[in-house]
Amino acid sequence: MIEKAKIRCIVDSALLKLTEHDRLSDAEKTDFLQNFDESNLRIGIVGKMKAGKSSLVNAFVFNDNILPSGSEPITVTLTEITYGEENAAEVELLTKEDIDALRVLASRVASDESETQLIESAKGVLESLPNNYEQLMTKGKITVPISELTEFVSTSGKLSGLAKCVRISLNADALKGITIIDTPGFNDPISSRGDTTKKCLANCNVLIFVHSHNGYDQVDASLLSSQIEYAGISELIDVYNKVDLLHLPLSEWDDQLDYFIERRDEYLKKIPQNSNVATIMSKSASLMTSSLMALCGQIPSKNQSPSMLYSKILVEI
Ligand SMILES: Nc1nc2c(ncn2[C@@H]2O[C@H](COP(=O)(O)OP(=O)(O)O)[C@@H](O)[C@H]2O)c(=O)[nH]1
Ligand SMILES: [Mg+2]
């Protein structure tokens, strides 16, 4: 995979030269890229709410607090990050059909607890829509400065109910040939948004499964067997985040990682051996990190080039 990313990098600069010298039309370039994009490495970030997915992306991709993260579940939309010549964010808005479907859901009577939650969050989204939402929705997609993204992707954002998905492009060479996808979770009341997450995961080559400092738990195990198994991916990397909360010296991180892997294997034993999960997990890699420490520069610099996790991930795959 890393080879593909390198090839993509070379192809990009070749295309640029060909375009600069009028040897390639824009249409030819677009056509080529659309086909070539199939070899783009897509890395999906998954895990339970508050595991630290968005913080991980902030630490290892942006090296800054760009994506909203917080003690309440915060990300409401799928966020794709790719290389682009300009730093920009494009927000795809919900459609009238999405809103109609939400209204139908909000008027339903719940038959169990998970449905109650879904209906309540549908009501929440409808209540949070700004007064002029119909007018805004006619635009389909809008481009906003990256600094204003919180309005669209976080629960506290004024326009978060309106965003279906967000695409950020960053002028960072390390992103060439790579798409990183931060996911909000699977039970979205806006079914088209939930479907977007599922479809998007199905197109990922690699999943980064983020756990918090306690390692695998029952929620992680059920995510693995209920969602990830069906995502159609071939590689998975377990990342144990928030390791700072364990207050361990760096010298003990490796032992702690072994302990996490043993605990994970206990959960895996309960999953039928012939399932996709067993195949995926048999070759999965595991890492420990702390987004917080990485953001404060407290992880030794030898581990951070361009940033520890990102480069380690590229080496692992
Ligand atoms: N101590 C500590 N807290 C973290 C770390 N990474 C994330 N958090 C906190 O965990 C909470 C959830 O993080 P967030 O990235 O929003 O989680 P997400 O829902 O998985 O995207 C926030 O309050 C973060 O500040 C970490 O490495 N160490
Ligand atoms: Mg998040």
GROMACS .gro file of C-alpha atoms and ligand atoms in nm:
model
  346
    1MET     CA    1   0.000   0.000   0.000
    2ILE     CA    2   0.277   0.240   0.082
    3GLU     CA    3   0.413   0.171  -0.266
    4LYS     CA    4   0.079   0.278  -0.411
    5ALA     CA    5   0.092   0.601  -0.212
    6LYS     CA    6   0.443   0.670  -0.346
    7ILE     CA    7   0.337   0.595  -0.702
    8ARG     CA    8   0.043   0.829  -0.660
    9CYS     CA    9   0.281   1.100  -0.549
   10ILE     CA   10   0.497   1.057  -0.860
   11VAL     CA   11   0.194   1.046  -1.089
   12ASP     CA   12   0.060   1.369  -0.938
   13SER     CA   13   0.376   1.560  -1.013
   14ALA     CA   14   0.397   1.412  -1.364
   15LEU     CA   15   0.038   1.519  -1.431
   16LEU     CA   16   0.114   1.867  -1.308
   17LYS     CA   17   0.407   1.898  -1.550
   18LEU     CA   18   0.203   1.763  -1.842
   19THR     CA   19  -0.077   2.010  -1.769
   20GLU     CA   20   0.164   2.300  -1.730
   21HIS     CA   21   0.309   2.226  -2.073
   22ASP     CA   22  -0.034   2.190  -2.234
   23ARG     CA   23   0.028   1.824  -2.313
   24LEU     CA   24  -0.283   1.713  -2.127
   25SER     CA   25  -0.630   1.868  -2.128
   26ASP     CA   26  -0.820   1.919  -1.803
   27ALA     CA   27  -1.076   1.661  -1.915
   28GLU     CA   28  -0.802   1.404  -1.982
   29LYS     CA   29  -0.646   1.474  -1.645
   30THR     CA   30  -0.979   1.439  -1.463
   31ASP     CA   31  -1.055   1.119  -1.649
   32PHE     CA   32  -0.718   0.972  -1.561
   33LEU     CA   33  -0.744   1.071  -1.197
   34GLN     CA   34  -1.093   0.932  -1.161
   35ASN     CA   35  -0.969   0.593  -1.273
   36PHE     CA   36  -0.642   0.618  -1.088
   37ASP     CA   37  -0.817   0.715  -0.765
   38GLU     CA   38  -0.914   0.353  -0.725
   39SER     CA   39  -0.560   0.295  -0.612
   40ASN     CA   40  -0.583   0.569  -0.352
   41LEU     CA   41  -0.516   0.431  -0.006
   42ARG     CA   42  -0.825   0.487   0.206
   43ILE     CA   43  -0.777   0.476   0.582
   44GLY     CA   44  -1.098   0.471   0.791
   45ILE     CA   45  -1.090   0.569   1.157
   46VAL     CA   46  -1.349   0.373   1.354
   47GLY     CA   47  -1.426   0.299   1.716
   48LYS     CA   48  -1.679   0.368   1.984
   49MET     CA   49  -1.782   0.721   2.073
   50LYS     CA   50  -1.523   0.921   2.267
   51ALA     CA   51  -1.244   0.670   2.205
   52GLY     CA   52  -1.044   0.963   2.069
   53LYS     CA   53  -1.080   0.915   1.691
   54SER     CA   54  -1.100   1.282   1.602
   55SER     CA   55  -0.822   1.367   1.848
   56LEU     CA   56  -0.606   1.105   1.683
   57VAL     CA   57  -0.658   1.265   1.342
   58ASN     CA   58  -0.590   1.608   1.491
   59ALA     CA   59  -0.265   1.488   1.645
   60PHE     CA   60  -0.128   1.281   1.362
   61VAL     CA   61  -0.268   1.439   1.049
   62PHE     CA   62  -0.323   1.806   1.132
   63ASN     CA   63  -0.089   1.845   1.428
   64ASP     CA   64  -0.347   2.093   1.553
   65ASN     CA   65  -0.699   2.089   1.699
   66ILE     CA   66  -0.884   2.114   1.369
   67LEU     CA   67  -1.159   1.853   1.408
   68PRO     CA   68  -1.386   1.906   1.705
   69SER     CA   69  -1.335   1.662   1.989
   70GLY     CA   70  -1.478   1.662   2.336
   71SER     CA   71  -1.623   1.483   2.633
   72GLU     CA   72  -1.965   1.466   2.469
   73PRO     CA   73  -1.997   1.266   2.145
   74ILE     CA   74  -1.899   1.539   1.913
   75THR     CA   75  -1.849   1.442   1.553
   76VAL     CA   76  -2.177   1.418   1.369
   77THR     CA   77  -2.061   1.380   1.013
   78LEU     CA   78  -1.822   1.168   0.822
   79THR     CA   79  -1.511   1.371   0.746
   80GLU     CA   80  -1.282   1.282   0.456
   81ILE     CA   81  -0.935   1.432   0.446
   82THR     CA   82  -0.732   1.427   0.128
   83TYR     CA   83  -0.446   1.607  -0.036
   84GLY     CA   84  -0.536   1.923  -0.225
   85GLU     CA   85  -0.350   2.222  -0.359
   86GLU     CA   86  -0.553   2.456  -0.137
   87ASN     CA   87  -0.653   2.409   0.227
   88ALA     CA   88  -1.032   2.403   0.211
   89ALA     CA   89  -1.341   2.224   0.335
   90GLU     CA   90  -1.645   2.130   0.134
   91VAL     CA   91  -1.965   2.049   0.321
   92GLU     CA   92  -2.224   1.834   0.149
   93LEU     CA   93  -2.567   1.929   0.283
   94LEU     CA   94  -2.867   1.712   0.355
   95THR     CA   95  -3.135   1.692   0.090
   96LYS     CA   96  -3.510   1.749   0.120
   97GLU     CA   97  -3.553   1.369   0.107
   98ASP     CA   98  -3.323   1.332   0.408
   99ILE     CA   99  -3.528   1.583   0.608
  100ASP     CA  100  -3.857   1.417   0.505
  101ALA     CA  101  -3.720   1.079   0.620
  102LEU     CA  102  -3.617   1.237   0.953
  103ARG     CA  103  -3.970   1.371   1.003
  104VAL     CA  104  -4.114   1.024   0.942
  105LEU     CA  105  -3.866   0.874   1.190
  106ALA     CA  106  -3.934   1.142   1.454
  107SER     CA  107  -4.307   1.070   1.441
  108ARG     CA  108  -4.264   0.694   1.497
  109VAL     CA  109  -4.342   0.518   1.824
  110ALA     CA  110  -4.041   0.333   1.958
  111SER     CA  111  -4.058  -0.042   2.013
  112ASP     CA  112  -3.724  -0.081   2.196
  113GLU     CA  113  -3.449   0.123   2.357
  114SER     CA  114  -3.228   0.159   2.054
  115GLU     CA  115  -3.525   0.284   1.853
  116THR     CA  116  -3.607   0.534   2.131
  117GLN     CA  117  -3.253   0.672   2.104
  118LEU     CA  118  -3.276   0.694   1.727
  119ILE     CA  119  -3.611   0.873   1.738
  120GLU     CA  120  -3.486   1.115   2.004
  121SER     CA  121  -3.179   1.201   1.802
  122ALA     CA  122  -3.395   1.249   1.491
  123LYS     CA  123  -3.602   1.500   1.690
  124GLY     CA  124  -3.282   1.664   1.810
  125VAL     CA  125  -3.153   1.708   1.455
  126LEU     CA  126  -3.485   1.856   1.338
  127GLU     CA  127  -3.490   2.101   1.630
  128SER     CA  128  -3.134   2.209   1.562
  129LEU     CA  129  -3.198   2.305   1.199
  130PRO     CA  130  -3.151   2.677   1.136
  131ASN     CA  131  -3.457   2.879   1.026
  132ASN     CA  132  -3.326   2.925   0.674
  133TYR     CA  133  -3.233   2.558   0.625
  134GLU     CA  134  -3.451   2.509   0.315
  135GLN     CA  135  -3.278   2.794   0.141
  136LEU     CA  136  -2.934   2.666   0.247
  137MET     CA  137  -3.009   2.313   0.131
  138THR     CA  138  -3.074   2.425  -0.224
  139LYS     CA  139  -2.700   2.490  -0.255
  140GLY     CA  140  -2.624   2.117  -0.226
  141LYS     CA  141  -2.259   2.173  -0.131
  142ILE     CA  142  -2.084   2.470   0.022
  143THR     CA  143  -1.718   2.555   0.066
  144VAL     CA  144  -1.613   2.691   0.405
  145PRO     CA  145  -1.282   2.787   0.564
  146ILE     CA  146  -1.139   2.498   0.769
  147SER     CA  147  -1.156   2.724   1.076
  148GLU     CA  148  -1.537   2.728   1.050
  149LEU     CA  149  -1.581   2.353   1.028
  150THR     CA  150  -1.697   2.314   1.387
  151GLU     CA  151  -2.026   2.478   1.289
  152PHE     CA  152  -2.095   2.185   1.060
  153VAL     CA  153  -1.936   1.879   1.214
  154SER     CA  154  -1.982   1.910   1.590
  155THR     CA  155  -2.292   1.863   1.803
  156SER     CA  156  -2.261   2.222   1.929
  157GLY     CA  157  -2.232   2.368   1.578
  158LYS     CA  158  -2.521   2.589   1.460
  159LEU     CA  159  -2.538   2.409   1.126
  160SER     CA  160  -2.437   2.059   1.228
  161GLY     CA  161  -2.785   1.920   1.159
  162LEU     CA  162  -2.747   2.019   0.797
  163ALA     CA  163  -2.420   1.854   0.704
  164LYS     CA  164  -2.418   1.513   0.544
  165CYS     CA  165  -2.047   1.477   0.501
  166VAL     CA  166  -1.739   1.696   0.494
  167ARG     CA  167  -1.437   1.682   0.264
  168ILE     CA  168  -1.123   1.857   0.374
  169SER     CA  169  -0.834   1.907   0.141
  170LEU     CA  170  -0.496   1.993   0.286
  171ASN     CA  171  -0.182   2.097   0.110
  172ALA     CA  172   0.036   1.841   0.290
  173ASP     CA  173   0.264   1.613   0.088
  174ALA     CA  174   0.217   1.332   0.341
  175LEU     CA  175  -0.146   1.306   0.231
  176LYS     CA  176  -0.072   1.243  -0.136
  177GLY     CA  177  -0.239   0.923  -0.246
  178ILE     CA  178  -0.412   0.884   0.088
  179THR     CA  179  -0.764   0.956   0.210
  180ILE     CA  180  -0.832   0.955   0.582
  181ILE     CA  181  -1.189   0.919   0.700
  182ASP     CA  182  -1.297   1.017   1.051
  183THR     CA  183  -1.629   0.849   1.129
  184PRO     CA  184  -1.899   0.964   1.371
  185GLY     CA  185  -2.044   0.624   1.462
  186PHE     CA  186  -2.291   0.386   1.309
  187ASN     CA  187  -2.634   0.467   1.452
  188ASP     CA  188  -2.710   0.793   1.283
  189PRO     CA  189  -3.080   0.893   1.275
  190ILE     CA  190  -3.027   1.032   0.927
  191SER     CA  191  -3.021   0.702   0.748
  192SER     CA  192  -2.850   0.837   0.437
  193ARG     CA  193  -2.570   0.964   0.664
  194GLY     CA  194  -2.542   0.625   0.837
  195ASP     CA  195  -2.537   0.463   0.492
  196THR     CA  196  -2.264   0.704   0.386
  197THR     CA  197  -2.051   0.582   0.678
  198LYS     CA  198  -2.111   0.218   0.590
  199LYS     CA  199  -2.046   0.267   0.219
  200CYS     CA  200  -1.739   0.465   0.295
  201LEU     CA  201  -1.599   0.196   0.521
  202ALA     CA  202  -1.668  -0.063   0.256
  203ASN     CA  203  -1.431   0.132   0.030
  204CYS     CA  204  -1.152   0.156   0.287
  205ASN     CA  205  -0.833  -0.044   0.242
  206VAL     CA  206  -0.735  -0.010   0.605
  207LEU     CA  207  -0.931   0.050   0.922
  208ILE     CA  208  -0.778   0.207   1.227
  209PHE     CA  209  -0.981   0.077   1.518
  210VAL     CA  210  -0.936   0.321   1.806
  211HIS     CA  211  -0.973   0.208   2.167
  212SER     CA  212  -0.937   0.416   2.478
  213HIS     CA  213  -0.686   0.348   2.757
  214ASN     CA  214  -0.871   0.045   2.893
  215GLY     CA  215  -0.817  -0.158   2.578
  216TYR     CA  216  -1.083  -0.381   2.422
  217ASP     CA  217  -1.418  -0.392   2.595
  218GLN     CA  218  -1.758  -0.539   2.518
  219VAL     CA  219  -1.858  -0.240   2.301
  220ASP     CA  220  -1.542  -0.280   2.090
  221ALA     CA  221  -1.602  -0.651   2.057
  222SER     CA  222  -1.957  -0.599   1.937
  223LEU     CA  223  -1.852  -0.325   1.694
  224LEU     CA  224  -1.606  -0.571   1.553
  225SER     CA  225  -1.858  -0.846   1.496
  226SER     CA  226  -2.160  -0.634   1.406
  227GLN     CA  227  -2.005  -0.367   1.181
  228ILE     CA  228  -1.643  -0.417   1.097
  229GLU     CA  229  -1.687  -0.772   0.985
  230TYR     CA  230  -1.914  -0.647   0.708
  231ALA     CA  231  -1.707  -0.347   0.610
  232GLY     CA  232  -1.520  -0.552   0.350
  233ILE     CA  233  -1.174  -0.435   0.451
  234SER     CA  234  -0.858  -0.637   0.440
  235GLU     CA  235  -0.635  -0.467   0.700
  236LEU     CA  236  -0.705  -0.350   1.051
  237ILE     CA  237  -0.482  -0.172   1.297
  238ASP     CA  238  -0.579  -0.159   1.665
  239VAL     CA  239  -0.474   0.170   1.818
  240TYR     CA  240  -0.489   0.201   2.196
  241ASN     CA  241  -0.520   0.574   2.253
  242LYS     CA  242  -0.511   0.789   2.569
  243VAL     CA  243  -0.226   0.584   2.713
  244ASP     CA  244  -0.124   0.893   2.915
  245LEU     CA  245  -0.417   0.815   3.144
  246LEU     CA  246  -0.237   0.496   3.253
  247HIS     CA  247   0.053   0.702   3.389
  248LEU     CA  248   0.311   0.452   3.266
  249PRO     CA  249   0.671   0.535   3.180
  250LEU     CA  250   0.744   0.493   2.808
  251SER     CA  251   0.961   0.190   2.893
  252GLU     CA  252   0.649   0.000   3.004
  253TRP     CA  253   0.437   0.072   2.699
  254ASP     CA  254   0.541  -0.248   2.520
  255ASP     CA  255   0.440  -0.470   2.814
  256GLN     CA  256   0.111  -0.288   2.837
  257LEU     CA  257   0.052  -0.342   2.467
  258ASP     CA  258   0.112  -0.718   2.510
  259TYR     CA  259  -0.145  -0.715   2.788
  260PHE     CA  260  -0.397  -0.533   2.565
  261ILE     CA  261  -0.342  -0.784   2.286
  262GLU     CA  262  -0.398  -1.076   2.525
  263ARG     CA  263  -0.724  -0.919   2.643
  264ARG     CA  264  -0.832  -0.859   2.285
  265ASP     CA  265  -0.762  -1.224   2.203
  266GLU     CA  266  -0.992  -1.330   2.486
  267TYR     CA  267  -1.274  -1.142   2.313
  268LEU     CA  268  -1.177  -1.283   1.976
  269LYS     CA  269  -1.204  -1.640   2.105
  270LYS     CA  270  -1.578  -1.583   2.136
  271ILE     CA  271  -1.609  -1.499   1.766
  272PRO     CA  272  -1.655  -1.799   1.531
  273GLN     CA  273  -1.319  -1.889   1.377
  274ASN     CA  274  -1.457  -1.901   1.025
  275SER     CA  275  -1.582  -1.542   1.034
  276ASN     CA  276  -1.425  -1.255   0.842
  277VAL     CA  277  -1.322  -1.103   1.172
  278ALA     CA  278  -1.096  -1.397   1.251
  279THR     CA  279  -0.924  -1.358   0.911
  280ILE     CA  280  -0.884  -0.982   0.947
  281MET     CA  281  -0.758  -1.004   1.303
  282SER     CA  282  -0.508  -1.280   1.233
  283LYS     CA  283  -0.288  -1.027   1.053
  284SER     CA  284  -0.380  -0.708   1.236
  285ALA     CA  285  -0.121  -0.479   1.388
  286SER     CA  286  -0.146  -0.303   1.726
  287LEU     CA  287  -0.007   0.029   1.847
  288MET     CA  288  -0.027   0.234   2.163
  289THR     CA  289  -0.037   0.609   2.164
  290SER     CA  290  -0.169   0.925   2.320
  291SER     CA  291  -0.312   1.193   2.096
  292LEU     CA  292  -0.287   1.435   2.382
  293MET     CA  293   0.085   1.372   2.435
  294ALA     CA  294   0.150   1.385   2.063
  295LEU     CA  295  -0.026   1.721   2.037
  296CYS     CA  296   0.182   1.858   2.325
  297GLY     CA  297   0.502   1.719   2.172
  298GLN     CA  298   0.553   1.485   2.468
  299ILE     CA  299   0.611   1.170   2.267
  300PRO     CA  300   0.983   1.142   2.187
  301SER     CA  301   1.062   1.304   1.855
  302LYS     CA  302   1.227   0.989   1.716
  303ASN     CA  303   0.878   0.840   1.713
  304GLN     CA  304   0.720   1.131   1.535
  305SER     CA  305   0.831   1.161   1.180
  306PRO     CA  306   0.618   1.318   1.032
  307SER     CA  307   0.425   1.205   1.332
  308MET     CA  308   0.454   0.875   1.515
  309LEU     CA  309   0.127   0.710   1.437
  310TYR     CA  310   0.093   0.825   1.082
  311SER     CA  311   0.435   0.703   0.979
  312LYS     CA  312   0.400   0.383   1.181
  313ILE     CA  313   0.072   0.313   1.008
  314LEU     CA  314   0.232   0.359   0.671
  315VAL     CA  315   0.511   0.123   0.769
  316GLU     CA  316   0.267  -0.137   0.901
  317ILE     CA  317   0.074  -0.153   0.578
  318LIG     N1  318  -0.614   1.203   2.831
  318LIG     C1  319  -0.640   1.192   2.701
  318LIG     N2  320  -0.760   1.229   2.653
  318LIG     C2  321  -0.783   1.216   2.520
  318LIG     C3  322  -0.685   1.165   2.432
  318LIG     N3  323  -0.737   1.163   2.306
  318LIG     C4  324  -0.863   1.212   2.318
  318LIG     N4  325  -0.892   1.243   2.446
  318LIG     C5  326  -1.019   1.300   2.498
  318LIG     O1  327  -1.123   1.207   2.476
  318LIG     C6  328  -1.245   1.276   2.447
  318LIG     C7  329  -1.307   1.222   2.319
  318LIG     O2  330  -1.222   1.251   2.210
  318LIG     P1  331  -1.275   1.259   2.059
  318LIG     O3  332  -1.154   1.271   1.974
  318LIG     O4  333  -1.383   1.361   2.045
  318LIG     O5  334  -1.338   1.114   2.045
  318LIG     P2  335  -1.422   1.049   1.922
  318LIG     O6  336  -1.566   1.056   1.962
  318LIG     O7  337  -1.376   0.907   1.916
  318LIG     O8  338  -1.390   1.127   1.800
  318LIG     C8  339  -1.209   1.424   2.440
  318LIG     O9  340  -1.244   1.485   2.562
  318LIG     C9  341  -1.059   1.424   2.420
  318LIG    O10  342  -0.996   1.539   2.473
  318LIG    C10  343  -0.558   1.127   2.486
  318LIG    O11  344  -0.466   1.081   2.417
  318LIG     N5  345  -0.542   1.143   2.621
  319MG      MG  346  -1.508   1.230   1.666
   0.00000   0.00000   0.00000
